[in-house]
Amino acid sequence: GQNIDQPTEMTATEGAIVQINCTYQTSGFNGLFWYQQHAGEAPTFLSYNVLDGLEEKGRFSSFLSRSKGYSYLLLKELQMKDSASYLCAVRVYILTGGGNKLTFGTGTQLKVEL
Amino acid sequence: DTEVTQTPKHLVMGMTNKKSLKCEQHMGHRAMYWYKQKAKKPPELMFVYSYEKLSINESVPSRFSPECPNSSLLNLHLHALQPEDSALYLCASSQGLGGDEQFFGPGTRLTVL
């Protein structure tokens, strides 16, 4: 199975930078995704890493170290609208049936304050 | 069109009812997914369809029955549900199973009385 850990809650100040960590233990690793989910809404895709290193996408960046089973999501210039749950999701390859499946971490609830 | 639509938005049903959830995408995606999400929990995968064939069933009880009539549509038929099945049911799609991002629909909020 998979074990994916994220902090439950984080609080940060508007305009600041926040880093949300995710550690995982899995077999058949085939990529790591970050999603944002506002309360009562669907998850929306933020970023994706399959190789080690940093992927930058505007105010959001994501880092992956496969040897350490570790990823982080970096959010810069925080805005109030960034208050949401941030879900780390590990993709693993499934031999039976074929294809990949996503397993989500428990999510980190980020609160951005003035 | 870059969205996944789901109907209905909300559904209340009794334990003896039969109902269906519907999901549609027109992005030409060939993989579609059903997830279940309880409050303050992450989405949990239920089923994966690839090219209209069931690829993964995560040991979901038979009271949930998926169907993929064509490449754009995905249904979830519900029968004899339990109150603990109350949750947000999310549909998602991706280009293929090869590992692209999944696009999620807004979900159906299901309440079983």
PDB file of C-alpha atoms in Angstrom:
ATOM      1  CA  GLY A   1       0.000   0.000   0.000  1.00  0.00           C
ATOM      2  CA  GLN A   2       0.935   3.639   0.167  1.00  0.00           C
ATOM      3  CA  ASN A   3       1.617   5.888   3.117  1.00  0.00           C
ATOM      4  CA  ILE A   4       1.399   9.613   2.431  1.00  0.00           C
ATOM      5  CA  ASP A   5       1.934  12.213   5.153  1.00  0.00           C
ATOM      6  CA  GLN A   6       1.241  15.934   5.178  1.00  0.00           C
ATOM      7  CA  PRO A   7       0.816  18.429   8.011  1.00  0.00           C
ATOM      8  CA  THR A   8      -2.838  18.818   8.929  1.00  0.00           C
ATOM      9  CA  GLU A   9      -2.925  22.598   9.177  1.00  0.00           C
ATOM     10  CA  MET A  10      -0.713  25.593   8.436  1.00  0.00           C
ATOM     11  CA  THR A  11      -1.208  29.320   8.877  1.00  0.00           C
ATOM     12  CA  ALA A  12       0.654  32.026   6.954  1.00  0.00           C
ATOM     13  CA  THR A  13       0.459  35.753   6.339  1.00  0.00           C
ATOM     14  CA  GLU A  14      -0.719  37.435   3.164  1.00  0.00           C
ATOM     15  CA  GLY A  15       2.258  38.249   0.928  1.00  0.00           C
ATOM     16  CA  ALA A  16       4.498  35.675   2.575  1.00  0.00           C
ATOM     17  CA  ILE A  17       5.898  32.364   1.291  1.00  0.00           C
ATOM     18  CA  VAL A  18       4.746  29.000   2.624  1.00  0.00           C
ATOM     19  CA  GLN A  19       6.114  25.502   2.050  1.00  0.00           C
ATOM     20  CA  ILE A  20       3.852  22.472   2.423  1.00  0.00           C
ATOM     21  CA  ASN A  21       5.704  19.189   2.795  1.00  0.00           C
ATOM     22  CA  CYS A  22       4.639  15.721   1.743  1.00  0.00           C
ATOM     23  CA  THR A  23       6.422  12.454   2.480  1.00  0.00           C
ATOM     24  CA  TYR A  24       5.444   9.143   0.973  1.00  0.00           C
ATOM     25  CA  GLN A  25       6.287   5.468   0.987  1.00  0.00           C
ATOM     26  CA  THR A  26       5.067   3.483  -1.972  1.00  0.00           C
ATOM     27  CA  SER A  27       5.979   0.910  -4.573  1.00  0.00           C
ATOM     28  CA  GLY A  28       5.482   1.487  -8.269  1.00  0.00           C
ATOM     29  CA  PHE A  29       5.925   5.252  -7.903  1.00  0.00           C
ATOM     30  CA  ASN A  30       5.042   7.015 -11.128  1.00  0.00           C
ATOM     31  CA  GLY A  31       4.700  10.678 -10.257  1.00  0.00           C
ATOM     32  CA  LEU A  32       3.470  13.104  -7.626  1.00  0.00           C
ATOM     33  CA  PHE A  33       0.690  15.645  -8.045  1.00  0.00           C
ATOM     34  CA  TRP A  34      -0.425  18.636  -6.012  1.00  0.00           C
ATOM     35  CA  TYR A  35      -4.069  19.694  -6.011  1.00  0.00           C
ATOM     36  CA  GLN A  36      -5.850  22.627  -4.388  1.00  0.00           C
ATOM     37  CA  GLN A  37      -9.354  22.144  -2.996  1.00  0.00           C
ATOM     38  CA  HIS A  38     -11.574  24.888  -1.639  1.00  0.00           C
ATOM     39  CA  ALA A  39     -14.318  23.798   0.764  1.00  0.00           C
ATOM     40  CA  GLY A  40     -17.248  22.237  -1.079  1.00  0.00           C
ATOM     41  CA  GLU A  41     -15.485  22.372  -4.441  1.00  0.00           C
ATOM     42  CA  ALA A  42     -13.617  19.914  -6.652  1.00  0.00           C
ATOM     43  CA  PRO A  43      -9.830  19.558  -6.488  1.00  0.00           C
ATOM     44  CA  THR A  44      -7.971  21.596  -9.100  1.00  0.00           C
ATOM     45  CA  PHE A  45      -4.585  20.607 -10.483  1.00  0.00           C
ATOM     46  CA  LEU A  46      -1.591  22.711  -9.418  1.00  0.00           C
ATOM     47  CA  SER A  47       1.571  20.856 -10.379  1.00  0.00           C
ATOM     48  CA  TYR A  48       3.175  17.541 -11.208  1.00  0.00           C
ATOM     49  CA  ASN A  49       6.642  16.023 -10.716  1.00  0.00           C
ATOM     50  CA  VAL A  50       7.893  12.710 -11.996  1.00  0.00           C
ATOM     51  CA  LEU A  51      11.631  13.443 -12.006  1.00  0.00           C
ATOM     52  CA  ASP A  52      13.704  14.916  -9.201  1.00  0.00           C
ATOM     53  CA  GLY A  53      13.909  18.663  -9.031  1.00  0.00           C
ATOM     54  CA  LEU A  54      11.871  21.808  -8.990  1.00  0.00           C
ATOM     55  CA  GLU A  55       8.936  22.622 -11.255  1.00  0.00           C
ATOM     56  CA  GLU A  56       7.885  26.279 -11.284  1.00  0.00           C
ATOM     57  CA  LYS A  57       4.480  27.529 -12.349  1.00  0.00           C
ATOM     58  CA  GLY A  58       3.882  31.175 -11.557  1.00  0.00           C
ATOM     59  CA  ARG A  59       3.392  31.619  -7.804  1.00  0.00           C
ATOM     60  CA  PHE A  60       3.460  27.864  -7.266  1.00  0.00           C
ATOM     61  CA  SER A  61       6.502  25.587  -7.345  1.00  0.00           C
ATOM     62  CA  SER A  62       6.829  21.931  -6.495  1.00  0.00           C
ATOM     63  CA  PHE A  63       9.909  19.910  -5.640  1.00  0.00           C
ATOM     64  CA  LEU A  64      10.475  16.159  -5.677  1.00  0.00           C
ATOM     65  CA  SER A  65      13.190  13.895  -4.293  1.00  0.00           C
ATOM     66  CA  ARG A  66      12.392  10.310  -5.202  1.00  0.00           C
ATOM     67  CA  SER A  67      15.258   8.860  -3.160  1.00  0.00           C
ATOM     68  CA  LYS A  68      13.939  10.596  -0.033  1.00  0.00           C
ATOM     69  CA  GLY A  69      10.238  10.018  -0.783  1.00  0.00           C
ATOM     70  CA  TYR A  70       9.702  13.724  -0.304  1.00  0.00           C
ATOM     71  CA  SER A  71       7.971  16.570  -2.063  1.00  0.00           C
ATOM     72  CA  TYR A  72       7.025  20.103  -1.205  1.00  0.00           C
ATOM     73  CA  LEU A  73       4.712  22.722  -2.625  1.00  0.00           C
ATOM     74  CA  LEU A  74       5.928  26.309  -2.379  1.00  0.00           C
ATOM     75  CA  LEU A  75       3.416  29.125  -2.574  1.00  0.00           C
ATOM     76  CA  LYS A  76       4.784  32.657  -3.010  1.00  0.00           C
ATOM     77  CA  GLU A  77       3.134  36.062  -2.565  1.00  0.00           C
ATOM     78  CA  LEU A  78       0.289  34.487  -0.643  1.00  0.00           C
ATOM     79  CA  GLN A  79      -3.192  35.835  -1.237  1.00  0.00           C
ATOM     80  CA  MET A  80      -6.313  35.411   0.875  1.00  0.00           C
ATOM     81  CA  LYS A  81      -7.838  33.277  -1.887  1.00  0.00           C
ATOM     82  CA  ASP A  82      -5.035  30.734  -1.372  1.00  0.00           C
ATOM     83  CA  SER A  83      -6.766  29.627   1.841  1.00  0.00           C
ATOM     84  CA  ALA A  84      -7.713  26.063   0.918  1.00  0.00           C
ATOM     85  CA  SER A  85      -6.775  22.437   1.399  1.00  0.00           C
ATOM     86  CA  TYR A  86      -3.658  21.318  -0.493  1.00  0.00           C
ATOM     87  CA  LEU A  87      -3.596  17.646  -1.436  1.00  0.00           C
ATOM     88  CA  CYS A  88      -0.464  15.696  -2.259  1.00  0.00           C
ATOM     89  CA  ALA A  89      -1.282  12.714  -4.493  1.00  0.00           C
ATOM     90  CA  VAL A  90       1.041   9.873  -5.428  1.00  0.00           C
ATOM     91  CA  ARG A  91       0.533   8.042  -8.700  1.00  0.00           C
ATOM     92  CA  VAL A  92       1.460   4.396  -8.835  1.00  0.00           C
ATOM     93  CA  TYR A  93       1.450   1.994 -11.734  1.00  0.00           C
ATOM     94  CA  ILE A  94      -1.022  -0.866 -11.382  1.00  0.00           C
ATOM     95  CA  LEU A  95       0.061  -4.133 -13.012  1.00  0.00           C
ATOM     96  CA  THR A  96      -3.339  -5.807 -12.873  1.00  0.00           C
ATOM     97  CA  GLY A  97      -5.802  -3.943 -15.072  1.00  0.00           C
ATOM     98  CA  GLY A  98      -3.080  -1.652 -16.275  1.00  0.00           C
ATOM     99  CA  GLY A  99      -2.754   2.053 -15.913  1.00  0.00           C
ATOM    100  CA  ASN A 100      -2.080   4.303 -13.000  1.00  0.00           C
ATOM    101  CA  LYS A 101      -3.981   5.221  -9.881  1.00  0.00           C
ATOM    102  CA  LEU A 102      -3.767   8.292  -7.672  1.00  0.00           C
ATOM    103  CA  THR A 103      -3.713   8.005  -3.900  1.00  0.00           C
ATOM    104  CA  PHE A 104      -4.238  11.253  -2.025  1.00  0.00           C
ATOM    105  CA  GLY A 105      -2.664  12.360   1.210  1.00  0.00           C
ATOM    106  CA  THR A 106      -4.929  13.663   3.950  1.00  0.00           C
ATOM    107  CA  GLY A 107      -4.433  17.247   2.805  1.00  0.00           C
ATOM    108  CA  THR A 108      -3.024  20.350   4.467  1.00  0.00           C
ATOM    109  CA  GLN A 109      -5.524  23.056   5.397  1.00  0.00           C
ATOM    110  CA  LEU A 110      -3.814  26.386   4.738  1.00  0.00           C
ATOM    111  CA  LYS A 111      -5.171  29.542   6.317  1.00  0.00           C
ATOM    112  CA  VAL A 112      -3.885  32.853   4.995  1.00  0.00           C
ATOM    113  CA  GLU A 113      -4.263  35.762   7.404  1.00  0.00           C
ATOM    114  CA  LEU A 114      -3.864  39.508   7.017  1.00  0.00           C
TER     115      LEU A 114
ATOM    116  CA  ASP B   1     -14.451  22.714 -23.484  1.00  0.00           C
ATOM    117  CA  THR B   2     -12.112  21.958 -20.611  1.00  0.00           C
ATOM    118  CA  GLU B   3     -14.476  20.871 -17.929  1.00  0.00           C
ATOM    119  CA  VAL B   4     -16.046  17.818 -16.401  1.00  0.00           C
ATOM    120  CA  THR B   5     -19.727  18.171 -15.567  1.00  0.00           C
ATOM    121  CA  GLN B   6     -21.688  16.142 -13.029  1.00  0.00           C
ATOM    122  CA  THR B   7     -25.389  15.845 -12.335  1.00  0.00           C
ATOM    123  CA  PRO B   8     -27.142  16.169 -10.041  1.00  0.00           C
ATOM    124  CA  LYS B   9     -25.312  18.621  -7.759  1.00  0.00           C
ATOM    125  CA  HIS B  10     -27.171  17.311  -4.723  1.00  0.00           C
ATOM    126  CA  LEU B  11     -29.060  14.057  -4.167  1.00  0.00           C
ATOM    127  CA  VAL B  12     -31.022  12.824  -1.189  1.00  0.00           C
ATOM    128  CA  MET B  13     -32.166   9.212  -1.290  1.00  0.00           C
ATOM    129  CA  GLY B  14     -33.593   6.567   0.970  1.00  0.00           C
ATOM    130  CA  MET B  15     -31.936   3.219   1.564  1.00  0.00           C
ATOM    131  CA  THR B  16     -34.392   1.440  -0.735  1.00  0.00           C
ATOM    132  CA  ASN B  17     -34.113   3.883  -3.635  1.00  0.00           C
ATOM    133  CA  LYS B  18     -32.296   3.388  -6.924  1.00  0.00           C
ATOM    134  CA  LYS B  19     -30.602   6.444  -8.384  1.00  0.00           C
ATOM    135  CA  SER B  20     -27.797   7.288 -10.799  1.00  0.00           C
ATOM    136  CA  LEU B  21     -25.014   9.851 -10.847  1.00  0.00           C
ATOM    137  CA  LYS B  22     -23.880  11.148 -14.210  1.00  0.00           C
ATOM    138  CA  CYS B  23     -20.572  12.529 -15.425  1.00  0.00           C
ATOM    139  CA  GLU B  24     -19.676  13.970 -18.821  1.00  0.00           C
ATOM    140  CA  GLN B  25     -16.533  15.331 -20.457  1.00  0.00           C
ATOM    141  CA  HIS B  26     -15.885  16.545 -24.004  1.00  0.00           C
ATOM    142  CA  MET B  27     -12.103  16.855 -23.854  1.00  0.00           C
ATOM    143  CA  GLY B  28     -11.530  13.597 -25.724  1.00  0.00           C
ATOM    144  CA  HIS B  29     -10.152  12.001 -22.583  1.00  0.00           C
ATOM    145  CA  ARG B  30     -10.039   8.210 -22.650  1.00  0.00           C
ATOM    146  CA  ALA B  31      -9.760   7.546 -18.905  1.00  0.00           C
ATOM    147  CA  MET B  32     -12.506   8.357 -16.407  1.00  0.00           C
ATOM    148  CA  TYR B  33     -12.647   7.913 -12.655  1.00  0.00           C
ATOM    149  CA  TRP B  34     -15.059   7.840  -9.722  1.00  0.00           C
ATOM    150  CA  TYR B  35     -13.891   9.018  -6.310  1.00  0.00           C
ATOM    151  CA  LYS B  36     -15.676   9.213  -2.965  1.00  0.00           C
ATOM    152  CA  GLN B  37     -14.821  12.000  -0.531  1.00  0.00           C
ATOM    153  CA  LYS B  38     -16.033  12.215   3.052  1.00  0.00           C
ATOM    154  CA  ALA B  39     -15.881  15.500   4.974  1.00  0.00           C
ATOM    155  CA  LYS B  40     -12.346  16.629   5.830  1.00  0.00           C
ATOM    156  CA  LYS B  41     -10.897  13.541   4.152  1.00  0.00           C
ATOM    157  CA  PRO B  42      -9.074  13.148   0.825  1.00  0.00           C
ATOM    158  CA  PRO B  43     -10.764  11.670  -2.258  1.00  0.00           C
ATOM    159  CA  GLU B  44     -10.669   7.871  -2.359  1.00  0.00           C
ATOM    160  CA  LEU B  45     -10.557   6.096  -5.698  1.00  0.00           C
ATOM    161  CA  MET B  46     -13.513   3.810  -6.447  1.00  0.00           C
ATOM    162  CA  PHE B  47     -13.350   2.910 -10.158  1.00  0.00           C
ATOM    163  CA  VAL B  48     -11.211   3.602 -13.222  1.00  0.00           C
ATOM    164  CA  TYR B  49     -12.397   3.219 -16.811  1.00  0.00           C
ATOM    165  CA  SER B  50     -10.009   3.199 -19.732  1.00  0.00           C
ATOM    166  CA  TYR B  51     -11.323   3.216 -23.297  1.00  0.00           C
ATOM    167  CA  GLU B  52     -14.793   2.460 -21.908  1.00  0.00           C
ATOM    168  CA  LYS B  53     -13.598  -0.684 -20.110  1.00  0.00           C
ATOM    169  CA  LEU B  54     -13.387  -1.078 -16.347  1.00  0.00           C
ATOM    170  CA  SER B  55      -9.703  -1.025 -15.461  1.00  0.00           C
ATOM    171  CA  ILE B  56      -9.684  -0.750 -11.669  1.00  0.00           C
ATOM    172  CA  ASN B  57     -12.318  -1.561  -9.036  1.00  0.00           C
ATOM    173  CA  GLU B  58     -11.040  -0.701  -5.579  1.00  0.00           C
ATOM    174  CA  SER B  59     -13.096  -3.415  -3.877  1.00  0.00           C
ATOM    175  CA  VAL B  60     -16.175  -1.221  -3.908  1.00  0.00           C
ATOM    176  CA  PRO B  61     -19.416  -2.811  -2.579  1.00  0.00           C
ATOM    177  CA  SER B  62     -21.775  -4.039  -5.278  1.00  0.00           C
ATOM    178  CA  ARG B  63     -24.418  -1.512  -4.268  1.00  0.00           C
ATOM    179  CA  PHE B  64     -22.312   0.872  -6.394  1.00  0.00           C
ATOM    180  CA  SER B  65     -22.376  -0.091 -10.063  1.00  0.00           C
ATOM    181  CA  PRO B  66     -20.386   1.936 -12.619  1.00  0.00           C
ATOM    182  CA  GLU B  67     -21.176   2.148 -16.294  1.00  0.00           C
ATOM    183  CA  CYS B  68     -19.393   3.804 -19.207  1.00  0.00           C
ATOM    184  CA  PRO B  69     -21.851   3.999 -22.142  1.00  0.00           C
ATOM    185  CA  ASN B  70     -19.374   5.866 -24.361  1.00  0.00           C
ATOM    186  CA  SER B  71     -16.082   7.698 -24.166  1.00  0.00           C
ATOM    187  CA  SER B  72     -17.690  10.923 -22.934  1.00  0.00           C
ATOM    188  CA  LEU B  73     -20.052   9.569 -20.304  1.00  0.00           C
ATOM    189  CA  LEU B  74     -19.636   7.825 -16.982  1.00  0.00           C
ATOM    190  CA  ASN B  75     -22.486   6.783 -14.717  1.00  0.00           C
ATOM    191  CA  LEU B  76     -22.606   5.477 -11.176  1.00  0.00           C
ATOM    192  CA  HIS B  77     -25.745   3.496 -10.362  1.00  0.00           C
ATOM    193  CA  LEU B  78     -26.733   3.409  -6.717  1.00  0.00           C
ATOM    194  CA  HIS B  79     -28.976   0.828  -5.048  1.00  0.00           C
ATOM    195  CA  ALA B  80     -29.667  -0.090  -1.427  1.00  0.00           C
ATOM    196  CA  LEU B  81     -27.169   2.402  -0.072  1.00  0.00           C
ATOM    197  CA  GLN B  82     -26.387   2.882   3.603  1.00  0.00           C
ATOM    198  CA  PRO B  83     -26.257   6.182   5.531  1.00  0.00           C
ATOM    199  CA  GLU B  84     -22.461   5.837   5.742  1.00  0.00           C
ATOM    200  CA  ASP B  85     -22.355   6.119   1.945  1.00  0.00           C
ATOM    201  CA  SER B  86     -23.278   9.785   2.280  1.00  0.00           C
ATOM    202  CA  ALA B  87     -20.368  11.724   0.777  1.00  0.00           C
ATOM    203  CA  LEU B  88     -19.230  13.893  -2.118  1.00  0.00           C
ATOM    204  CA  TYR B  89     -18.853  11.768  -5.245  1.00  0.00           C
ATOM    205  CA  LEU B  90     -16.288  13.149  -7.650  1.00  0.00           C
ATOM    206  CA  CYS B  91     -15.809  12.221 -11.278  1.00  0.00           C
ATOM    207  CA  ALA B  92     -12.501  12.888 -13.018  1.00  0.00           C
ATOM    208  CA  SER B  93     -11.014  12.338 -16.452  1.00  0.00           C
ATOM    209  CA  SER B  94      -7.551  12.294 -17.984  1.00  0.00           C
ATOM    210  CA  GLN B  95      -6.115  12.033 -21.469  1.00  0.00           C
ATOM    211  CA  GLY B  96      -5.130   8.429 -20.860  1.00  0.00           C
ATOM    212  CA  LEU B  97      -3.918   6.168 -18.116  1.00  0.00           C
ATOM    213  CA  GLY B  98      -0.310   7.084 -18.897  1.00  0.00           C
ATOM    214  CA  GLY B  99      -0.209   9.655 -16.222  1.00  0.00           C
ATOM    215  CA  ASP B 100      -1.570  12.972 -17.176  1.00  0.00           C
ATOM    216  CA  GLU B 101      -3.298  15.265 -14.772  1.00  0.00           C
ATOM    217  CA  GLN B 102      -6.832  14.400 -13.825  1.00  0.00           C
ATOM    218  CA  PHE B 103      -9.538  17.014 -14.249  1.00  0.00           C
ATOM    219  CA  PHE B 104     -12.229  16.822 -11.599  1.00  0.00           C
ATOM    220  CA  GLY B 105     -15.911  17.613 -11.875  1.00  0.00           C
ATOM    221  CA  PRO B 106     -17.705  19.653  -9.175  1.00  0.00           C
ATOM    222  CA  GLY B 107     -19.079  16.528  -7.555  1.00  0.00           C
ATOM    223  CA  THR B 108     -22.478  15.255  -6.422  1.00  0.00           C
ATOM    224  CA  ARG B 109     -23.263  15.722  -2.741  1.00  0.00           C
ATOM    225  CA  LEU B 110     -25.129  12.522  -1.775  1.00  0.00           C
ATOM    226  CA  THR B 111     -27.140  12.108   1.407  1.00  0.00           C
ATOM    227  CA  VAL B 112     -28.580   8.693   2.258  1.00  0.00           C
ATOM    228  CA  LEU B 113     -31.372   8.766   4.816  1.00  0.00           C
TER     229      LEU B 113
END
